[in-house]
PDB file of C-alpha atoms in Angstrom:
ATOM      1  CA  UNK F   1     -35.735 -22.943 -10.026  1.00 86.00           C
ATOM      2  CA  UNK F   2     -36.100 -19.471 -11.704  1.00 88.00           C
ATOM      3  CA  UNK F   3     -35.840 -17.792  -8.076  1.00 89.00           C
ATOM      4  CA  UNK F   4     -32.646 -19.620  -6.808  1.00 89.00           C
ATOM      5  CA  UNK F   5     -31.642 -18.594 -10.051  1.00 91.00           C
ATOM      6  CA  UNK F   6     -32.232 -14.342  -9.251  1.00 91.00           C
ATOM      7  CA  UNK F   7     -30.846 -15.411  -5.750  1.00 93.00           C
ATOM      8  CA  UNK F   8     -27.395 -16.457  -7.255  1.00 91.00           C
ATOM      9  CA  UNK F   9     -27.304 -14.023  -9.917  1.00 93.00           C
ATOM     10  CA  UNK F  10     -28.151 -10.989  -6.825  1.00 94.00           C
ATOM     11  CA  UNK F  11     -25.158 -13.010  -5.007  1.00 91.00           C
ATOM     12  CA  UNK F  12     -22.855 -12.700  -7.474  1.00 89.00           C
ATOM     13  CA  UNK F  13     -23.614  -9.115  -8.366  1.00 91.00           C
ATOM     14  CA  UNK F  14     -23.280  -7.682  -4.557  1.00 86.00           C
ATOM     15  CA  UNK F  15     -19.567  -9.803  -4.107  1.00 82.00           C
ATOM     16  CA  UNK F  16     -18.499  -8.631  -7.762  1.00 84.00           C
ATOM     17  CA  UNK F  17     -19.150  -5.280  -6.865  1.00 82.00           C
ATOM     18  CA  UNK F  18     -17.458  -4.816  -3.930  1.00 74.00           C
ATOM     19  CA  UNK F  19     -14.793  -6.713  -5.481  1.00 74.00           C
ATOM     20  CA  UNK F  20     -14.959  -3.889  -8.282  1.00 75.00           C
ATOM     21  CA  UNK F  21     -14.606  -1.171  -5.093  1.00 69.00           C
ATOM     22  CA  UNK F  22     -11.663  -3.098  -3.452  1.00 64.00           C
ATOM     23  CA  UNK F  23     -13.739  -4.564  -0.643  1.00 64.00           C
ATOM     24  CA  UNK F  24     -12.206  -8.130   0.064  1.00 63.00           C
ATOM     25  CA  UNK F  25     -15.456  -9.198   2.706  1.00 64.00           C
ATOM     26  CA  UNK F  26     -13.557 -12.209   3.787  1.00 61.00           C
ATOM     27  CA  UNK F  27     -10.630 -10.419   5.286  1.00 65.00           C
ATOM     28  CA  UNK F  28     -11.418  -9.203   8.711  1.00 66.00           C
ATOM     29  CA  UNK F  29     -11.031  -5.497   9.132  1.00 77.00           C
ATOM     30  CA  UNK F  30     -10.551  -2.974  12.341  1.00 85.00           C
ATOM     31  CA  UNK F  31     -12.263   0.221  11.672  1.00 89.00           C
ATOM     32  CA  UNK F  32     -10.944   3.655  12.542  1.00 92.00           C
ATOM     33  CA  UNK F  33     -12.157   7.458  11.892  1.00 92.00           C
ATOM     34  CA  UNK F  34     -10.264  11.112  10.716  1.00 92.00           C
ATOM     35  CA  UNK F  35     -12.235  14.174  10.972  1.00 91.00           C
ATOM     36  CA  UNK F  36     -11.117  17.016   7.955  1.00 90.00           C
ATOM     37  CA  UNK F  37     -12.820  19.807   7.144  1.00 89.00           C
ATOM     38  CA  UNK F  38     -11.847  19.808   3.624  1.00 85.00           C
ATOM     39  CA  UNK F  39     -12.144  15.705   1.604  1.00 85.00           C
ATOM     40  CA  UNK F  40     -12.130  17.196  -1.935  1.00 83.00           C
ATOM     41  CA  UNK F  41     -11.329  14.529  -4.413  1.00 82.00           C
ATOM     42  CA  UNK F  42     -11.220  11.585  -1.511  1.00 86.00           C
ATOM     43  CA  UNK F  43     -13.662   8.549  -2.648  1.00 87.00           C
ATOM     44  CA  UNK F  44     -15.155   5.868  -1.048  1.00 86.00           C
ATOM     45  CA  UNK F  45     -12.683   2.722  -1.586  1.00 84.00           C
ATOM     46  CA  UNK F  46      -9.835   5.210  -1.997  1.00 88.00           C
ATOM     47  CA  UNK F  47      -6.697   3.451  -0.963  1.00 89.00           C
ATOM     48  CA  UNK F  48      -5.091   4.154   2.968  1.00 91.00           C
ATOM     49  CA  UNK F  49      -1.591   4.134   3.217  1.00 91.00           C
ATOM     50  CA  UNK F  50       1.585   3.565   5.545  1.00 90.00           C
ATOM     51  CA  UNK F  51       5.284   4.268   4.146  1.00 90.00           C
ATOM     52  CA  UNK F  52       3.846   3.462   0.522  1.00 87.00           C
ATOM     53  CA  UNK F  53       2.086   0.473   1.135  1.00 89.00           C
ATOM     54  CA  UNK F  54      -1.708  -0.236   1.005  1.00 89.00           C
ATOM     55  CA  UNK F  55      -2.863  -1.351   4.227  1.00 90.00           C
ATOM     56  CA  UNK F  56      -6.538  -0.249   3.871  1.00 89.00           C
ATOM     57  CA  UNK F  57      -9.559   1.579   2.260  1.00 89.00           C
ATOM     58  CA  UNK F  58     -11.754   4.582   3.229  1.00 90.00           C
ATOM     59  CA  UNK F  59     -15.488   2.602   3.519  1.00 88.00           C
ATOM     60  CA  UNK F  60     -17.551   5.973   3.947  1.00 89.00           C
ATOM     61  CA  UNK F  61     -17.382   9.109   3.948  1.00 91.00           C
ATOM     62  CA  UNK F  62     -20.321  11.073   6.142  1.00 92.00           C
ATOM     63  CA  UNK F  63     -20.874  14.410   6.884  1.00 91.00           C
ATOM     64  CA  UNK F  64     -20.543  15.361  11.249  1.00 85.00           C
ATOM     65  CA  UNK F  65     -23.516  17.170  11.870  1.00 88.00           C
ATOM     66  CA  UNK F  66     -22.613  17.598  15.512  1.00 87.00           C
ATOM     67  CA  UNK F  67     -19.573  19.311  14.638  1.00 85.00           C
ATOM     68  CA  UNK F  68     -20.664  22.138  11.373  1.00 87.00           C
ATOM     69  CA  UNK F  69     -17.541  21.761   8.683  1.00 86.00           C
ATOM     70  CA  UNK F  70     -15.944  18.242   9.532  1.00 89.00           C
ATOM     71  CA  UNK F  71     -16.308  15.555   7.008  1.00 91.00           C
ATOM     72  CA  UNK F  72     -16.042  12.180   9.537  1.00 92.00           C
ATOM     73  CA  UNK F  73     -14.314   9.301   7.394  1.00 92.00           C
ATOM     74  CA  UNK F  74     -14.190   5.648   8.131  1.00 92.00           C
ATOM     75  CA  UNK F  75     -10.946   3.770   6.964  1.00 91.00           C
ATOM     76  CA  UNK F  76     -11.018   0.036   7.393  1.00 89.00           C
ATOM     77  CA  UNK F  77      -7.545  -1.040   8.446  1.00 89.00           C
ATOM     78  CA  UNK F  78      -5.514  -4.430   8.315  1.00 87.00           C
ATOM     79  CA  UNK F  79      -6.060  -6.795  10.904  1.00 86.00           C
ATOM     80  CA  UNK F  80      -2.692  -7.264  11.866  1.00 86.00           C
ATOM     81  CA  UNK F  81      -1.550  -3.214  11.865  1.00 86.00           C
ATOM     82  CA  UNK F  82      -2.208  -1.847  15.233  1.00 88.00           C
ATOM     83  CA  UNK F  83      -2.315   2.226  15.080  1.00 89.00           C
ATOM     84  CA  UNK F  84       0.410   3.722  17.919  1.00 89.00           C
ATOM     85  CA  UNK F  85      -1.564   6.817  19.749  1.00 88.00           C
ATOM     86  CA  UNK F  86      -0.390  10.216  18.854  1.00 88.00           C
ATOM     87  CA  UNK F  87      -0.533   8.521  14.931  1.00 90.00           C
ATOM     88  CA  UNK F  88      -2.074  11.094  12.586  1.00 91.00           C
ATOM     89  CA  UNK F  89      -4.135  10.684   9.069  1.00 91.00           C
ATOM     90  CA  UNK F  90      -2.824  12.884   6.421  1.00 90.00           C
ATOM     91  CA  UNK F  91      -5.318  13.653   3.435  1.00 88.00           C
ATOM     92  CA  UNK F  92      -3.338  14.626   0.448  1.00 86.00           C
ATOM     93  CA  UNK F  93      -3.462  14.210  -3.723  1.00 81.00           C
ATOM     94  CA  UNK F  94      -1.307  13.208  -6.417  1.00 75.00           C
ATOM     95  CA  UNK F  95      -0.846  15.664  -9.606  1.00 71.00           C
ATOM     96  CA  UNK F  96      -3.799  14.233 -10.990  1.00 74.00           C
ATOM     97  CA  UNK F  97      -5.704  15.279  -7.992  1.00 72.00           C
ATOM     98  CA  UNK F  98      -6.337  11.814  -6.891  1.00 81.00           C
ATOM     99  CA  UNK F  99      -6.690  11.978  -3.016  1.00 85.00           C
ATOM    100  CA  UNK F 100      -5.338   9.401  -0.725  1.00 87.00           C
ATOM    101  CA  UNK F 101      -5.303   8.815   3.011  1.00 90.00           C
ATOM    102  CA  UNK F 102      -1.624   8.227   4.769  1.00 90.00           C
ATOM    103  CA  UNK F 103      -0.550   7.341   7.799  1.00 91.00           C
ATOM    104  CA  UNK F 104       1.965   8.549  10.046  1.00 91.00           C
ATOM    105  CA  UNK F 105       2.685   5.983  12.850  1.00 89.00           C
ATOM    106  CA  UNK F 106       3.138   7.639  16.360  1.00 86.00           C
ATOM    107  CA  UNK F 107       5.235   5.964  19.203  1.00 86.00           C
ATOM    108  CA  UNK F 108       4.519   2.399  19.886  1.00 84.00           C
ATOM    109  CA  UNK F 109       5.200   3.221  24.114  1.00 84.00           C
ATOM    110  CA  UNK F 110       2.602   6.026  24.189  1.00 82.00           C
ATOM    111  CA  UNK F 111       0.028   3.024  23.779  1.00 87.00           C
ATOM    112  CA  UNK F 112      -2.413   2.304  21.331  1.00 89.00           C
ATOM    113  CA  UNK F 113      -5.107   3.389  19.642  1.00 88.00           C
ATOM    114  CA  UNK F 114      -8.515   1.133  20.403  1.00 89.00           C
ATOM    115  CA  UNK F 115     -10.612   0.122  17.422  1.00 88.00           C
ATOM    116  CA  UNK F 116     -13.075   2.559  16.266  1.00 87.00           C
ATOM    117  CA  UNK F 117     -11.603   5.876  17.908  1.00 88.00           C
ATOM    118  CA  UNK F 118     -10.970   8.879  15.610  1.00 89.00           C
ATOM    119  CA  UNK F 119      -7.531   9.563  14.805  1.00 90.00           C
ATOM    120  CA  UNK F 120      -6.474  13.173  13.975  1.00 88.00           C
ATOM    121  CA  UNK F 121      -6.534  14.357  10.798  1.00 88.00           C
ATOM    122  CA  UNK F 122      -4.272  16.746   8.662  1.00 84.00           C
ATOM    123  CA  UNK F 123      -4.402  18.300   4.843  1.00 84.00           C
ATOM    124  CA  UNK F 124      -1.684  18.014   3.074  1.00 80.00           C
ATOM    125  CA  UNK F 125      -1.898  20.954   0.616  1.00 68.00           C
ATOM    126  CA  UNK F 126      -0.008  18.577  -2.128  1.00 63.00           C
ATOM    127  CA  UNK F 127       2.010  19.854  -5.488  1.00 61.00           C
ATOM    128  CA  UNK F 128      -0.165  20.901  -7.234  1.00 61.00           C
ATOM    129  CA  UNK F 129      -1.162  23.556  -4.516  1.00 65.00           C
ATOM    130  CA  UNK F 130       1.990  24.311  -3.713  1.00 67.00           C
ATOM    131  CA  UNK F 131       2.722  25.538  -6.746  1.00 67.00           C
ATOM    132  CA  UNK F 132      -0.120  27.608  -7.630  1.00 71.00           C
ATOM    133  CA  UNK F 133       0.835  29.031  -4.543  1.00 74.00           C
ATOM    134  CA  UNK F 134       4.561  30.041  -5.663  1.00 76.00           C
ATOM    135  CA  UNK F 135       3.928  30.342  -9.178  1.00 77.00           C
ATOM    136  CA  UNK F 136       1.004  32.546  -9.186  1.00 77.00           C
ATOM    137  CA  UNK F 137       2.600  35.805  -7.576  1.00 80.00           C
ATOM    138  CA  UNK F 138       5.663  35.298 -10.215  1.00 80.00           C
ATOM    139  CA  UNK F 139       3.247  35.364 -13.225  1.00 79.00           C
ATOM    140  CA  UNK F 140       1.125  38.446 -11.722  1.00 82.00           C
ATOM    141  CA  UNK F 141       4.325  40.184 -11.744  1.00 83.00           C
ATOM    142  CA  UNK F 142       5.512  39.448 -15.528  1.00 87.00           C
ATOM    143  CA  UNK F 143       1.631  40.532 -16.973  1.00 84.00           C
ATOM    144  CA  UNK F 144       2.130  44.223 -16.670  1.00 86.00           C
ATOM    145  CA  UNK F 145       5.720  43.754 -18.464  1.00 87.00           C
ATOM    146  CA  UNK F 146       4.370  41.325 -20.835  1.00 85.00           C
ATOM    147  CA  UNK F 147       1.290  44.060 -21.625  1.00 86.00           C
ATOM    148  CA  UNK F 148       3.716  46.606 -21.925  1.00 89.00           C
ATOM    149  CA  UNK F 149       6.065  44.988 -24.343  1.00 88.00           C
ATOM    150  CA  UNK F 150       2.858  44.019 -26.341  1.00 88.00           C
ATOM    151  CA  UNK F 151       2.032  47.757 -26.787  1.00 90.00           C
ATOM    152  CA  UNK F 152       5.280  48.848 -27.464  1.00 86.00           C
ATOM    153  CA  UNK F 153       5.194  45.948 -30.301  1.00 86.00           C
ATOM    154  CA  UNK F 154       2.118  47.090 -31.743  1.00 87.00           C
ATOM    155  CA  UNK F 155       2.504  50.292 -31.964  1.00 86.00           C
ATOM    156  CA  UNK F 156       5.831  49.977 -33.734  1.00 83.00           C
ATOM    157  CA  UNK F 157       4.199  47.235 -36.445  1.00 83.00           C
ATOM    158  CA  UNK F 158       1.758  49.929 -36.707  1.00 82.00           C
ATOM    159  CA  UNK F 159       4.208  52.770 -37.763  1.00 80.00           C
ATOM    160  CA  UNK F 160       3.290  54.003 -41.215  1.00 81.00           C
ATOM    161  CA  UNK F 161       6.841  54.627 -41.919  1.00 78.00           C
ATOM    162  CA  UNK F 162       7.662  50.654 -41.948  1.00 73.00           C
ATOM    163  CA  UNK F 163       4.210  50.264 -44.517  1.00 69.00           C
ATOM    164  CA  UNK F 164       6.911  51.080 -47.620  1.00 60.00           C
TER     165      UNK F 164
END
């Protein structure tokens, strides 16, 4: 009794906590692959998606050995969504640096992808970057300005002639 007990209770735990991760394991899945070189901030269970929508998750995330400085990740897919060729997988992150897999559909009469090849992969720099990247040459140009006026500050609160 105690053991078909454990045996529920272990049952219970595995299906809660893929529930917990997002992994429905009665809805059929295809299975397709990106290669990036860069996955900073992507998790396992992150969410894939088309125009906005969730149609999948990223299941694992593995290192390609064969190919030095690719990350190889495996997105499992709708059922029903069937990936035109020439579609792409663009990693990218929201402000909070949350990353997130999305798809850009190629042409349907170019054929399709078959389940389990590796779609192309592309970084999106995201907002965040793109800003660091404009704003950071602006603010090295106002520091030596900003230093300047500072001195020229100091040294007139530090006239003896305004102590009186």
């Amino acid at each position: 009794m105690i053991g078909l007990l454990v045996i529920v209770a272990l049952v219970i735990l595995y299906f809660g906590i893929n529930f917990l991760k997002g992994v429905n394991i009665f809805k059929a899945a295809n299975y397709y692959y990106a290669s990036y070189n860069n996955v900073e901030g992507l998790a396992v269970s992150a969410p894939v998606t088309l125009n906005g929508y969730k149609v999948g998750l990223v299941r694992e995330i593995q290192y390609d050995f064969a190919r030095p400085g690719h990350v190889t990740v495996e997105m499992s897919l709708d059922k029903s969504l069937k990936l035109p060729a020439r579609s792409t997988a663009t990693l990218g992150s929201d402000l909070l640096g949350t990353a997130s897999i999305s798809l850009q559909l190629g042409n349907p009469s170019d054929g399709f992808y078959n389940v389990g090849d590796t779609i192309p992969g592309h970084l999106n720099s995201g907002m965040m970057a793109a800003l660091s990247e404009n704003l950071l040459p602006a603010v090295n140009a106002i520091v030596p300005k900003v230093d300047t006026l500072l001195t020229s500050l100091n040294t007139l609160v530090a006239d003896p002639a305004l102590v009186t």
